[in-house]
Each structure stands twice: as C-alpha cells, then as structure tokens.
Coordinates of C-alpha atoms in Angstrom, one line a residue:
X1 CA 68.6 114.1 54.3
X2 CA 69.4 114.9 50.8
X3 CA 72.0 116.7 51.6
X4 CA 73.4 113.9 53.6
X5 CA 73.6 111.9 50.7
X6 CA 75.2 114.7 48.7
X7 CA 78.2 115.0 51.2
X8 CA 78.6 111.4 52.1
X9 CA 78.7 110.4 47.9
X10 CA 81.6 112.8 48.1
X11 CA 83.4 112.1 51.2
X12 CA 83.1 108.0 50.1
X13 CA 84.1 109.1 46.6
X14 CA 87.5 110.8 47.5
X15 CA 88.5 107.5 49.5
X16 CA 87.4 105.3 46.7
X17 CA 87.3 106.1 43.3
X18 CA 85.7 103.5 42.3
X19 CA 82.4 103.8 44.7
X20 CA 79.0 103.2 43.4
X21 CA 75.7 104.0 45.3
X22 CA 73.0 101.4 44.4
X23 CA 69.1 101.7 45.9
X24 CA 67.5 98.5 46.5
X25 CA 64.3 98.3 45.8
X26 CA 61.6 96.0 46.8
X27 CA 58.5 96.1 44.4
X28 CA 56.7 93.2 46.4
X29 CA 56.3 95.6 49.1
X30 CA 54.6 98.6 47.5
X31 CA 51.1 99.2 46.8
X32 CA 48.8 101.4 44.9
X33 CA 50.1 103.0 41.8
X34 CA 53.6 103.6 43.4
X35 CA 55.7 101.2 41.2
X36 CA 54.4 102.8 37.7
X37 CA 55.5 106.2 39.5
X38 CA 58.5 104.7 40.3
X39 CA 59.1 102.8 37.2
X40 CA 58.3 106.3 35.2
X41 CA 61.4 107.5 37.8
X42 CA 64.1 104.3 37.0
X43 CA 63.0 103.0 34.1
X44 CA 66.5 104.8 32.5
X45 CA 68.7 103.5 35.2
X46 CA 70.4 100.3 34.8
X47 CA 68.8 97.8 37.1
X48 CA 69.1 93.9 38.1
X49 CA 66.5 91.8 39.7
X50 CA 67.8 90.0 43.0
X51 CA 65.4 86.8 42.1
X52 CA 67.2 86.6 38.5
X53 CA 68.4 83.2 38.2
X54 CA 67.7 82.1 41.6
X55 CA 64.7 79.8 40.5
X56 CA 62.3 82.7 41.6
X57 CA 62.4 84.3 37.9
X58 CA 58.5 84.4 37.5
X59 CA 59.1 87.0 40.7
X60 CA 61.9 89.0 38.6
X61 CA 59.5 92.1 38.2
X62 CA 58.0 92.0 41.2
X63 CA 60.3 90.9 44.0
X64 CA 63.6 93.3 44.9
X65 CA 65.6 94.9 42.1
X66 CA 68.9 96.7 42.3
X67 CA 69.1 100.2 40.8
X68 CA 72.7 102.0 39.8
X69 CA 72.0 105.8 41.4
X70 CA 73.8 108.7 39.3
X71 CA 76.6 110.6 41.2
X72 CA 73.6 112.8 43.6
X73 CA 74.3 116.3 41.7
X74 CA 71.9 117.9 39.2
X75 CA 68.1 118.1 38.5
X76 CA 67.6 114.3 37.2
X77 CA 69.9 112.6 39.7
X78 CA 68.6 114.5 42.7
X79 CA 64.8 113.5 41.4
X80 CA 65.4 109.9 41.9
X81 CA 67.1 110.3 45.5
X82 CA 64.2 112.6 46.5
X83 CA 61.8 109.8 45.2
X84 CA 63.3 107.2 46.8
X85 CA 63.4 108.7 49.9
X86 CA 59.8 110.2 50.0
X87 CA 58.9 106.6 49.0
X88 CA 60.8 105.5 52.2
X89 CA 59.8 108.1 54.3
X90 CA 55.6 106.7 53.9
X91 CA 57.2 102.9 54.0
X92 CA 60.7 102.3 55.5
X93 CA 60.3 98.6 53.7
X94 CA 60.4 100.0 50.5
X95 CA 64.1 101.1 49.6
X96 CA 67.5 100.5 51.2
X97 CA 70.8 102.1 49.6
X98 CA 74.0 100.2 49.4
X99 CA 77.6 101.9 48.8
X100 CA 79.8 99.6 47.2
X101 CA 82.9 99.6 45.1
X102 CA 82.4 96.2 43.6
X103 CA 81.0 95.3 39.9
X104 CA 77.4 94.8 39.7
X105 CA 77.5 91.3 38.7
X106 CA 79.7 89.9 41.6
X107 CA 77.6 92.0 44.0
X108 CA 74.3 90.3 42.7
X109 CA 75.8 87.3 43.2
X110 CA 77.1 87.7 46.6
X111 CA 73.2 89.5 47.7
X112 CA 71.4 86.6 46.5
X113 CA 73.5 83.9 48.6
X114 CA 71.6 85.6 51.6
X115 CA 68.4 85.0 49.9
X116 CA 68.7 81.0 51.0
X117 CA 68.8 80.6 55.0
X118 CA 69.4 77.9 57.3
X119 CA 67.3 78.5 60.4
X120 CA 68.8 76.8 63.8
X121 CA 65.5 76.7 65.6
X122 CA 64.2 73.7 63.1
X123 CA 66.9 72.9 61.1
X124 CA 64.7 73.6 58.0
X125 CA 66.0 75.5 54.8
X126 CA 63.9 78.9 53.8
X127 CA 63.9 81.6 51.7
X128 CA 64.9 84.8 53.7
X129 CA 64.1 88.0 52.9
X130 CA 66.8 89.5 53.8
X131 CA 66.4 93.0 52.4
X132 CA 64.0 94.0 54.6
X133 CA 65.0 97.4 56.1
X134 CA 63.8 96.6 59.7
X135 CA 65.9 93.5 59.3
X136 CA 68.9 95.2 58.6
X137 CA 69.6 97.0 62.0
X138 CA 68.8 93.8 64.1
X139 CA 71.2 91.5 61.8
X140 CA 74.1 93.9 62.2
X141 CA 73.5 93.8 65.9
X142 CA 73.3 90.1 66.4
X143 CA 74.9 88.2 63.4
X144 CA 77.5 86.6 65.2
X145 CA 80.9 88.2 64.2
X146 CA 81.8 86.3 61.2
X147 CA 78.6 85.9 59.6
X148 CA 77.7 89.9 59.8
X149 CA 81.2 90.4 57.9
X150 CA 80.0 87.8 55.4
X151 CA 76.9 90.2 54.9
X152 CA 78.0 93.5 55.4
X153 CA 81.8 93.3 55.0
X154 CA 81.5 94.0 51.3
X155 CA 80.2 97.0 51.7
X156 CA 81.5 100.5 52.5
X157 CA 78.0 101.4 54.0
X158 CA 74.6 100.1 54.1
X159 CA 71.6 102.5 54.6
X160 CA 67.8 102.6 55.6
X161 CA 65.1 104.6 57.0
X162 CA 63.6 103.0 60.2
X163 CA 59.2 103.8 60.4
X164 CA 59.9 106.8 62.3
X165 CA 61.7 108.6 59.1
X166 CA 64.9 108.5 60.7
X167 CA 68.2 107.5 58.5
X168 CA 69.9 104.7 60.0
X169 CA 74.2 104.1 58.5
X170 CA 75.3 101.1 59.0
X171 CA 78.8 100.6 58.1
X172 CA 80.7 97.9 56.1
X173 CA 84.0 97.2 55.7
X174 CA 84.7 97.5 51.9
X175 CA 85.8 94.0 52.1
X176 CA 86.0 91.8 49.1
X177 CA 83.3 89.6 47.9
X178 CA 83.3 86.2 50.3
X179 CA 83.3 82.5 49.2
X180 CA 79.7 81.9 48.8
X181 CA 78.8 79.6 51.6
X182 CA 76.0 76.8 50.8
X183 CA 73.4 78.8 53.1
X184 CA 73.3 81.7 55.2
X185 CA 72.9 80.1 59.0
X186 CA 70.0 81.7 61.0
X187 CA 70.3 81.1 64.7
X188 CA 67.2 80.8 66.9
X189 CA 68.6 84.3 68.7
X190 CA 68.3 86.1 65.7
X191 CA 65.8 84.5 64.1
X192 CA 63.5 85.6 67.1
X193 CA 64.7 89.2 67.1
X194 CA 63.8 88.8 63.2
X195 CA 60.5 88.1 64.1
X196 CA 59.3 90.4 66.8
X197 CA 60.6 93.1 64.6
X198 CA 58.5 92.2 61.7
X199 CA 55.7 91.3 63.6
X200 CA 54.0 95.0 63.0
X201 CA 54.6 94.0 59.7
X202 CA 52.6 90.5 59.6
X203 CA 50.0 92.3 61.9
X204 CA 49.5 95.6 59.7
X205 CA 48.8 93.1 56.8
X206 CA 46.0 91.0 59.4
X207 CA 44.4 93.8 60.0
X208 CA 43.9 94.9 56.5
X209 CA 42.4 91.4 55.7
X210 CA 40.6 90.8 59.1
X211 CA 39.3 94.3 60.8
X212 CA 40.1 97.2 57.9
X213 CA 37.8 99.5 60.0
X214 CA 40.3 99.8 62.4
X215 CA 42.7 101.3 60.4
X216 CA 43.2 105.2 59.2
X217 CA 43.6 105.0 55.4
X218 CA 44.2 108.6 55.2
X219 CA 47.7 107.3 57.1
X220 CA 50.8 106.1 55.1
X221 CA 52.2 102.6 55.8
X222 CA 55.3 104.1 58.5
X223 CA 52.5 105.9 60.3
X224 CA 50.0 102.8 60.8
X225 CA 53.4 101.5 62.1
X226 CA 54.1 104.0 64.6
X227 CA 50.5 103.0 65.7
X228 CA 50.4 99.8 65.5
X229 CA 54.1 98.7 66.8
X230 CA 53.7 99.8 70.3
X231 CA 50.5 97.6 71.0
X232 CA 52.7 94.3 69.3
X233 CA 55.1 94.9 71.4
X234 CA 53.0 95.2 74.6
X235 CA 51.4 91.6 73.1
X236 CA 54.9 90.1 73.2
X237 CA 54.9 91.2 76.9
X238 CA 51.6 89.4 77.4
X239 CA 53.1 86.3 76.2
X240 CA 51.2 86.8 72.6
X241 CA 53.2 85.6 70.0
X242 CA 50.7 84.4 67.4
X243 CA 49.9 86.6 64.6
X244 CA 45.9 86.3 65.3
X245 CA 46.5 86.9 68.8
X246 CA 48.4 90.2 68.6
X247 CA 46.2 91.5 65.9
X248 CA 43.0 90.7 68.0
X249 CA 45.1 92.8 70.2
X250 CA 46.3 95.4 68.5
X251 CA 42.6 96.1 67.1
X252 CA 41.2 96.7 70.3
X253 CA 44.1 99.0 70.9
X254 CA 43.4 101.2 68.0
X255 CA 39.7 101.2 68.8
X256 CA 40.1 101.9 72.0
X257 CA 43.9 102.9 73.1
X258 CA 46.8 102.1 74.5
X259 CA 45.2 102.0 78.1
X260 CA 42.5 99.6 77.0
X261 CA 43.8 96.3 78.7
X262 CA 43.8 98.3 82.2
X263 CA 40.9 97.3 82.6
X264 CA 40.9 94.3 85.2
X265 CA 38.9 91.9 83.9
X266 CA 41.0 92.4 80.9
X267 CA 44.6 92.2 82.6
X268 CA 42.9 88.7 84.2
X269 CA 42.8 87.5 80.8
X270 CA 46.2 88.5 79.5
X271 CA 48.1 87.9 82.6
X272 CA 47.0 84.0 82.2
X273 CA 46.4 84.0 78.6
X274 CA 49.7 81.7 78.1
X275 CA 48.1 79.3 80.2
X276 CA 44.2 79.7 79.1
X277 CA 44.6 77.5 76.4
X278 CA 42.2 79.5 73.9
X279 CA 42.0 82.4 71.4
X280 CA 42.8 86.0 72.1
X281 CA 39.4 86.8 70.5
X282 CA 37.3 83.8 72.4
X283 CA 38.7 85.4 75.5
X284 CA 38.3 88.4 74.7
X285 CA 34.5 87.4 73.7
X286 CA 33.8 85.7 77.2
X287 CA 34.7 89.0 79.5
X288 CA 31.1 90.2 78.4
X289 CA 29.5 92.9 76.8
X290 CA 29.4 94.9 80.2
X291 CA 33.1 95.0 80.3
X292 CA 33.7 96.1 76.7
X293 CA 31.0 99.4 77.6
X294 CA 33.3 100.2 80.1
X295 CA 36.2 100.3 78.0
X296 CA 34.9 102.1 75.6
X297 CA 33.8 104.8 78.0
X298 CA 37.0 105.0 79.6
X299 CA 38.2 105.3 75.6
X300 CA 35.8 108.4 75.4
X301 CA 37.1 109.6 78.9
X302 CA 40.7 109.4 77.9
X303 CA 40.6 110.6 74.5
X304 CA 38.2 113.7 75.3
X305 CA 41.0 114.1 78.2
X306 CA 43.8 114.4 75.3
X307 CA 41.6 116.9 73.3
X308 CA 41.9 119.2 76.1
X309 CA 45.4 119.0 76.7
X310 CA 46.1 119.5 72.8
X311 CA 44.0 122.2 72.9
X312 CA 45.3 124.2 75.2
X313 CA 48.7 123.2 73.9
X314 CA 47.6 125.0 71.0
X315 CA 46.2 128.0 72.8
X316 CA 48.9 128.5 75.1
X317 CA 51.1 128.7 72.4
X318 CA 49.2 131.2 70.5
X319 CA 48.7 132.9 73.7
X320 CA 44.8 133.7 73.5
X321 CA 41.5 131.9 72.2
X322 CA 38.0 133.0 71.0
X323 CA 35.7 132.7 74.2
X324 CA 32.4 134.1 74.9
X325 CA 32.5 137.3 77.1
X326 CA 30.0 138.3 79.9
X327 CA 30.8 142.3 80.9
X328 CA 29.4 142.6 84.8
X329 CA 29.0 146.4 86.4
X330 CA 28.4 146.0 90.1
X331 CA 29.0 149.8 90.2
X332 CA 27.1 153.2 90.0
X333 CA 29.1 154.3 87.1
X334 CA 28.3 153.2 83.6
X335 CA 31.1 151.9 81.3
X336 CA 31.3 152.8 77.6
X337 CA 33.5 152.0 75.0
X338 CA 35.0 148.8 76.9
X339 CA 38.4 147.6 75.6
X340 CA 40.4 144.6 76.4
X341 CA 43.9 145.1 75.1
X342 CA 47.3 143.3 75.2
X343 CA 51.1 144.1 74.8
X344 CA 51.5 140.4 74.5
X345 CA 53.5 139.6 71.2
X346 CA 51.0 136.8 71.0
X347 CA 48.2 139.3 71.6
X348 CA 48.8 142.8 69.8
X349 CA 45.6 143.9 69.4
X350 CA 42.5 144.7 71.1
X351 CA 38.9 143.3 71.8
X352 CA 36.2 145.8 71.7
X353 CA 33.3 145.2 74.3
X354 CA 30.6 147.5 73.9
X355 CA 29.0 149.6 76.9
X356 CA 27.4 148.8 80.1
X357 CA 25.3 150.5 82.1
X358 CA 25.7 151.2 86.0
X359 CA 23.9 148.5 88.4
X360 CA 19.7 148.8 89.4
X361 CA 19.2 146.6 92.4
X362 CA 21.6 143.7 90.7
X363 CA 24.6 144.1 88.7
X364 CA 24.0 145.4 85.4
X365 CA 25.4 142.5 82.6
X366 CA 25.4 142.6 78.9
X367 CA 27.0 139.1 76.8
X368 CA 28.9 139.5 73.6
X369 CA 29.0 136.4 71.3
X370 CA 33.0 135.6 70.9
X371 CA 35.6 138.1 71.6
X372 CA 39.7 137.3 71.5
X373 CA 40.5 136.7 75.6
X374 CA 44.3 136.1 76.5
X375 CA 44.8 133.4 78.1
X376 CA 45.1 133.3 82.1
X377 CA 48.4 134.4 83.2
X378 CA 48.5 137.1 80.9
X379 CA 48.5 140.7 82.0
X380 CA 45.8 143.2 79.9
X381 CA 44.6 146.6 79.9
X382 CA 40.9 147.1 80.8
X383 CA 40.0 150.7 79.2
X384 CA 36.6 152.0 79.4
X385 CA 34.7 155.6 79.2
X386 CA 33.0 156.9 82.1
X387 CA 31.1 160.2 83.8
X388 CA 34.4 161.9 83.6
X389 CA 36.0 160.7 80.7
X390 CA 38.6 157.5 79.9
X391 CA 40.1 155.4 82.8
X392 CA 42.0 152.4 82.7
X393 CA 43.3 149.6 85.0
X394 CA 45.9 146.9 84.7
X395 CA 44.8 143.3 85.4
X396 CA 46.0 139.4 84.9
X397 CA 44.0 137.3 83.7
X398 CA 42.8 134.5 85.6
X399 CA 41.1 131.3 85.5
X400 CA 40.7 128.1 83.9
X401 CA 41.3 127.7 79.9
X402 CA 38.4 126.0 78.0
X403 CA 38.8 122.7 77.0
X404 CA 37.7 122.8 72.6
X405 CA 36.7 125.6 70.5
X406 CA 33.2 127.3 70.9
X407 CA 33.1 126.3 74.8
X408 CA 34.2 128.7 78.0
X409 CA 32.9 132.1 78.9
X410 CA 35.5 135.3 80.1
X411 CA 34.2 137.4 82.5
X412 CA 35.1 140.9 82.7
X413 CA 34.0 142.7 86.0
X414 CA 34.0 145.7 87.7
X415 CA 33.3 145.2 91.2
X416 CA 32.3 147.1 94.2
X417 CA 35.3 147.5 95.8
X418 CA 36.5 149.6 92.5
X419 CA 38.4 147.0 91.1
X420 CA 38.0 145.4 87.9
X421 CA 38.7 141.3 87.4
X422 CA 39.0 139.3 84.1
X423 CA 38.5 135.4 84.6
X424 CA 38.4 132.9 82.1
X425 CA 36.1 129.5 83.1
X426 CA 35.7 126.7 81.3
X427 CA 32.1 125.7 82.3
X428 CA 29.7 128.5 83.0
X429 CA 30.6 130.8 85.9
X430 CA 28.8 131.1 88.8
X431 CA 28.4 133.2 91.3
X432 CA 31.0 132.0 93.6
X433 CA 33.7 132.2 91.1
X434 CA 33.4 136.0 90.8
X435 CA 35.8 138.0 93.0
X436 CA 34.2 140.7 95.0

C-alpha cells in the first residue's frame, strides 16, 4: 500500500505539476496515547485545523487537521505515510488523504463549507462531519450529481481505508474551487445511508459505556468493527434502528454469536419488535431465564463446533498431529523396533513405537504417551523387527481426526489375517472400530 502511494504521487505528479498530497486527520477520533505519537510524527509538517475560524476554535486541537505530506521518497517522508496508514489500518476513521493541486488556504475554505449541513428529513441545520472515512464512499455514491462535484470535484483523488484495511480511490475531478453555497443540502436518502453506516460507530462507543465486558480490548478499533458491523446490520433487518436497541443487540451477539437470535422465542420477539412497543432489553428480559440457558448452550455447541473445524484446518494443513498411540499384536509373532514413517513433505520423519510382544489368549497391547500420526488419508510405512529379521508393509491411514490438542488416540494393528491397519479416532476406540 506504500508502494501505491509511491507510484500514484508520481503518475499524479507528471499530469500536474503543481499536485499536493494532504492527510486529514481527525484527532477527535483517536484514543490512548496515539495523538502524542502522532504529534511526535507531524509536529514538523505544516498543518491547519478544519474548525479554525468556524466558531468551533476551542475544538482547533482536537477536532480534524490538515497535514501537507512530503513528496513519499526517503526515510522521513516514508515514516509519516507508514504512520498514517498503520494508524488507519487499527481505525479507518482516523486519516483520509486528499490530492489536490489547489493552495492550502482556498482548499480550507472550500472543506469547511461541508462542515454546515442542511438535512431534508427535518429541515434543521447541523454540523456534519463530513470527514468521516465511512462517509466518504456512501456520499460519492449518492450525492446527487451536482452536489458530489461540489465536494469532490476539486480534487484529483480522494482516499481512505474502509474497517477491513482495504484502500478505497475515489476520484475527483481537479475542478476549481466552487462558489461556497450557504449550506451543504443533506437529503433524507443520503442522510439515511449516513446513518446505518455509522451506526457500528455509535454502537461500538454504547458498548464501551454500557456493557465493556463484551468487548475484546486486546482488539483494535477496525477489528471490534468487523465484529460488531455485521450484528448492526442484522438489527436494521429486524426493524432496530435505535442506538440502545441495536447495542442490546449486538451485545448478545458477541456473547453469544451470530446465530444467537435463532432461537424461536427470540425470532418471536424480533420479528414483532416494531410493533411491541417496548425496549430491546425489556424484551429481551421477558423471554426468561430458561431461554437465555439455551442460548448459551447452543453458544457452547457452536463455538466448540468451530474449534474443531479450525483445528483440523490447521492439522490438515500441516499434514499430521501429536495423538496418543495404542500398538495392538493379534499375532504369534512379536514386533520390535516399531516405526511409523512418512514420505509426506508435510511428514518427513518418523515415529518410533517401541516393541510388542506376540498375543496370550488376547491381543498383546502396549500405549505410548504422544507420538506424530499423519493424518488420515495419508499413506505410511509400518516397519517393524520380527523372528526373521525387518519387514515392512504400506498402509493409509484411516479414520476420524481429533477435534483440539491432547484428545484422539491412533491405533496401530497387526491383525490376524496378516495385515497391519493404522486408524486415527477421535474418542476412544472400541472394539468395533478395529479392522480384523
């Protein structure tokens, strides 16, 4: 993505001298100690608040500032573009980029007439925070014609990161600065695509007031998002579109999972909620503690279901795991030395076995602790020592894989019909799953 900013600077460059690339940066937005880092990063770089002079200048140092980038070659210029976009690959509200070819002053002037909306759905003059990245994408798509020229037009490109990481380019025009209108007209289309798409927004910063323990803090913000904005958007399909309401949901979807609401007497409240004329939460209260159990066991159910899969994902891929191993003799002849080996890229090596002796009046078993098995499907070499020196015998592996580390048991046996089986089970074999 660097790169991408390296070749576009020049490609923009050779078209128009006069190009400038500009982050902007909105302070309000960020948490923890990450403005002092990124004031330690800018604090060079000619900057100009977007509230300066707009009757928000007690918010100057807080609210969205506009940073002059350096030409993206060498150590110091590359820093800040890597800084800016680490910052917005953790929070995609954090930092957009514009390229312009316009003075700074002008270009200021022309941002900050976007600042003051008119919104069509009550007539009612607002500020509008415009700047928002997740914004950006939805305006360009639904501004009527006109009114996205009078916001993008002027520039030659406007860029962002959406919560996933990826870059999104959204062209301008390199038109010149527009007659400032009185205020920037909202209409009740838009504004309502504005809002569902900063509802995981509004709901992130609920749940940090309201139910904190639902929430991973070990995640960054674009990662609670990619959590959190599938469940808002499932609320809109109820019919939720109170903020309460869809964090009430959304918390009981990160407790418990996406599938939570299949449960019915859950999908009887959200299928009527529009009607029920109460709270998300009193409904969800009044279903009963019964119900709730069952969810969360289905949670358990569904999310030891997943471990297994990832698991075996991950041993699949790897091509063996670290099982316990049961060596079974249903034969006269005692087996030394027993070695399990591989030609597998995945599985180079061996697994040494140990020796068994030849049956009594029962099979004769010994157990070893953990031994590297391949995983079913895989073809190994079985090589032992007997009466009259080393034998081997070519096998596949069969079975069932085991569903999390420290569970499943292989079984290597020699049977009475001379040949020799290797299974791998997940729960303990029995009897019936050995092949005579």
């Amino acid at each position: 993505m660097l790169e991408r900013f390296r070749t576009q600077y020049a490609a923009y460059k050779a078209i128009h001298p006069r190009l400038q690339l500009y982050a902007l940066i909105d302070f309000a937005s960020m948490s923890d100690d990450r403005p002092y880092a990124l004031s330690d990063v800018i604090e060079t770089m000619p900057r100009v608040s977007l509230y300066a002079n707009t009757g928000l200048d007690n918010l100057s140092e807080t609210g969205p500032v506009l940073v002059l980038c350096p030409e993206p070659q060498g150590v110091e210029p590359l820093r800040l573009i890597r800084v800016l976009l680490g910052l917005a690959r953790r929070d995609s509200r954090l930092v957009s980029w514009l390229w312009v070819t316009h003075e700074v002053e002008p270009l200021v002037d022309h941002l900050q007439t976007l600042l003051h909306a008119r919104l069509e759905s009550d007539d009612q003059e607002s500020w509008f925070f415009f700047h928002q990245p997740s914004y950006l994408p939805v305006l360009y798509r639904t501004l009527p014609d006109d009114i996205r020229r009078y916001m993008f037009g002027p520039c030659v490109a406007w860029w962002c990161l959406d919560f996933h990481g990826v870059l999104v380019e959204l062209p301008g025009e390199n038109l010149p600065i527009p007659t400032a209108w009185d205020v920037f007209p909202i209409s009740e289309n838009v504004e309502e695509k504005i809002y569902r798409v900063g509802a995981p927004a509004q709901v992130l910063a609920w749940l940090k007031r309201a139910r904190p323990d639902v929430l991973d803090n070990s995640l960054d913000a674009n990662e609670q998002f990619q959590r959190i904005t599938p469940l808002v958007e499932r609320a809109f399909e109820y019919g939720l579109t109170g903020k309460v309401d869809q964090g009430v949901y959304a918390a009981s979807g990160l407790l418990y999972g996406r599938q939570y609401d299949e449960h019915p007497a859950l999908q009887a409240v959200l299928t009527r909620f529009p009607d029920g004329g109460q709270t998300l939460i009193d409904a969800y209260m009044a279903v009963g503690q019964t119900v709730w159990r069952e969810v969360a066991e289905s949670a358990r159910l569904r999310a030891a279901e997943v471990a297994a899969q990832d698991y075996h994902t991950e041993i699949m891929g790897r091509g063996y795991t670290f099982v316990r191993v049961q060596i079974l003799n249903d034969t006269d002849i005692p087996r030394r030395k027993i070695e399990l080996l591989s030609s597998s890229e995945s599985y180079p090596c061996s697994a040494m076995l140990g020796d068994v002796d030849d049956r009594g009046f029962e099979a004769a078993a010994i157990e070893i602790a953990s031994a590297r098995v391949p995983v079913p499907g895989t073809p190994v070499t079985v090589k032992w020592i007997g009466p009259t020196g080393a034998s081997s015998d070519e096998v596949v592996v069969t079975g069932e894989l085991p569903r999390a580390d420290g569970e499943g048991t292989a079984v290597v046996r020699f049977a009475r019909n001379w040949r020799i089986y290797v299974s791998m089970h997940a729960d303990e074999p029995k009897g019936a799953a050995w092949q005579w």
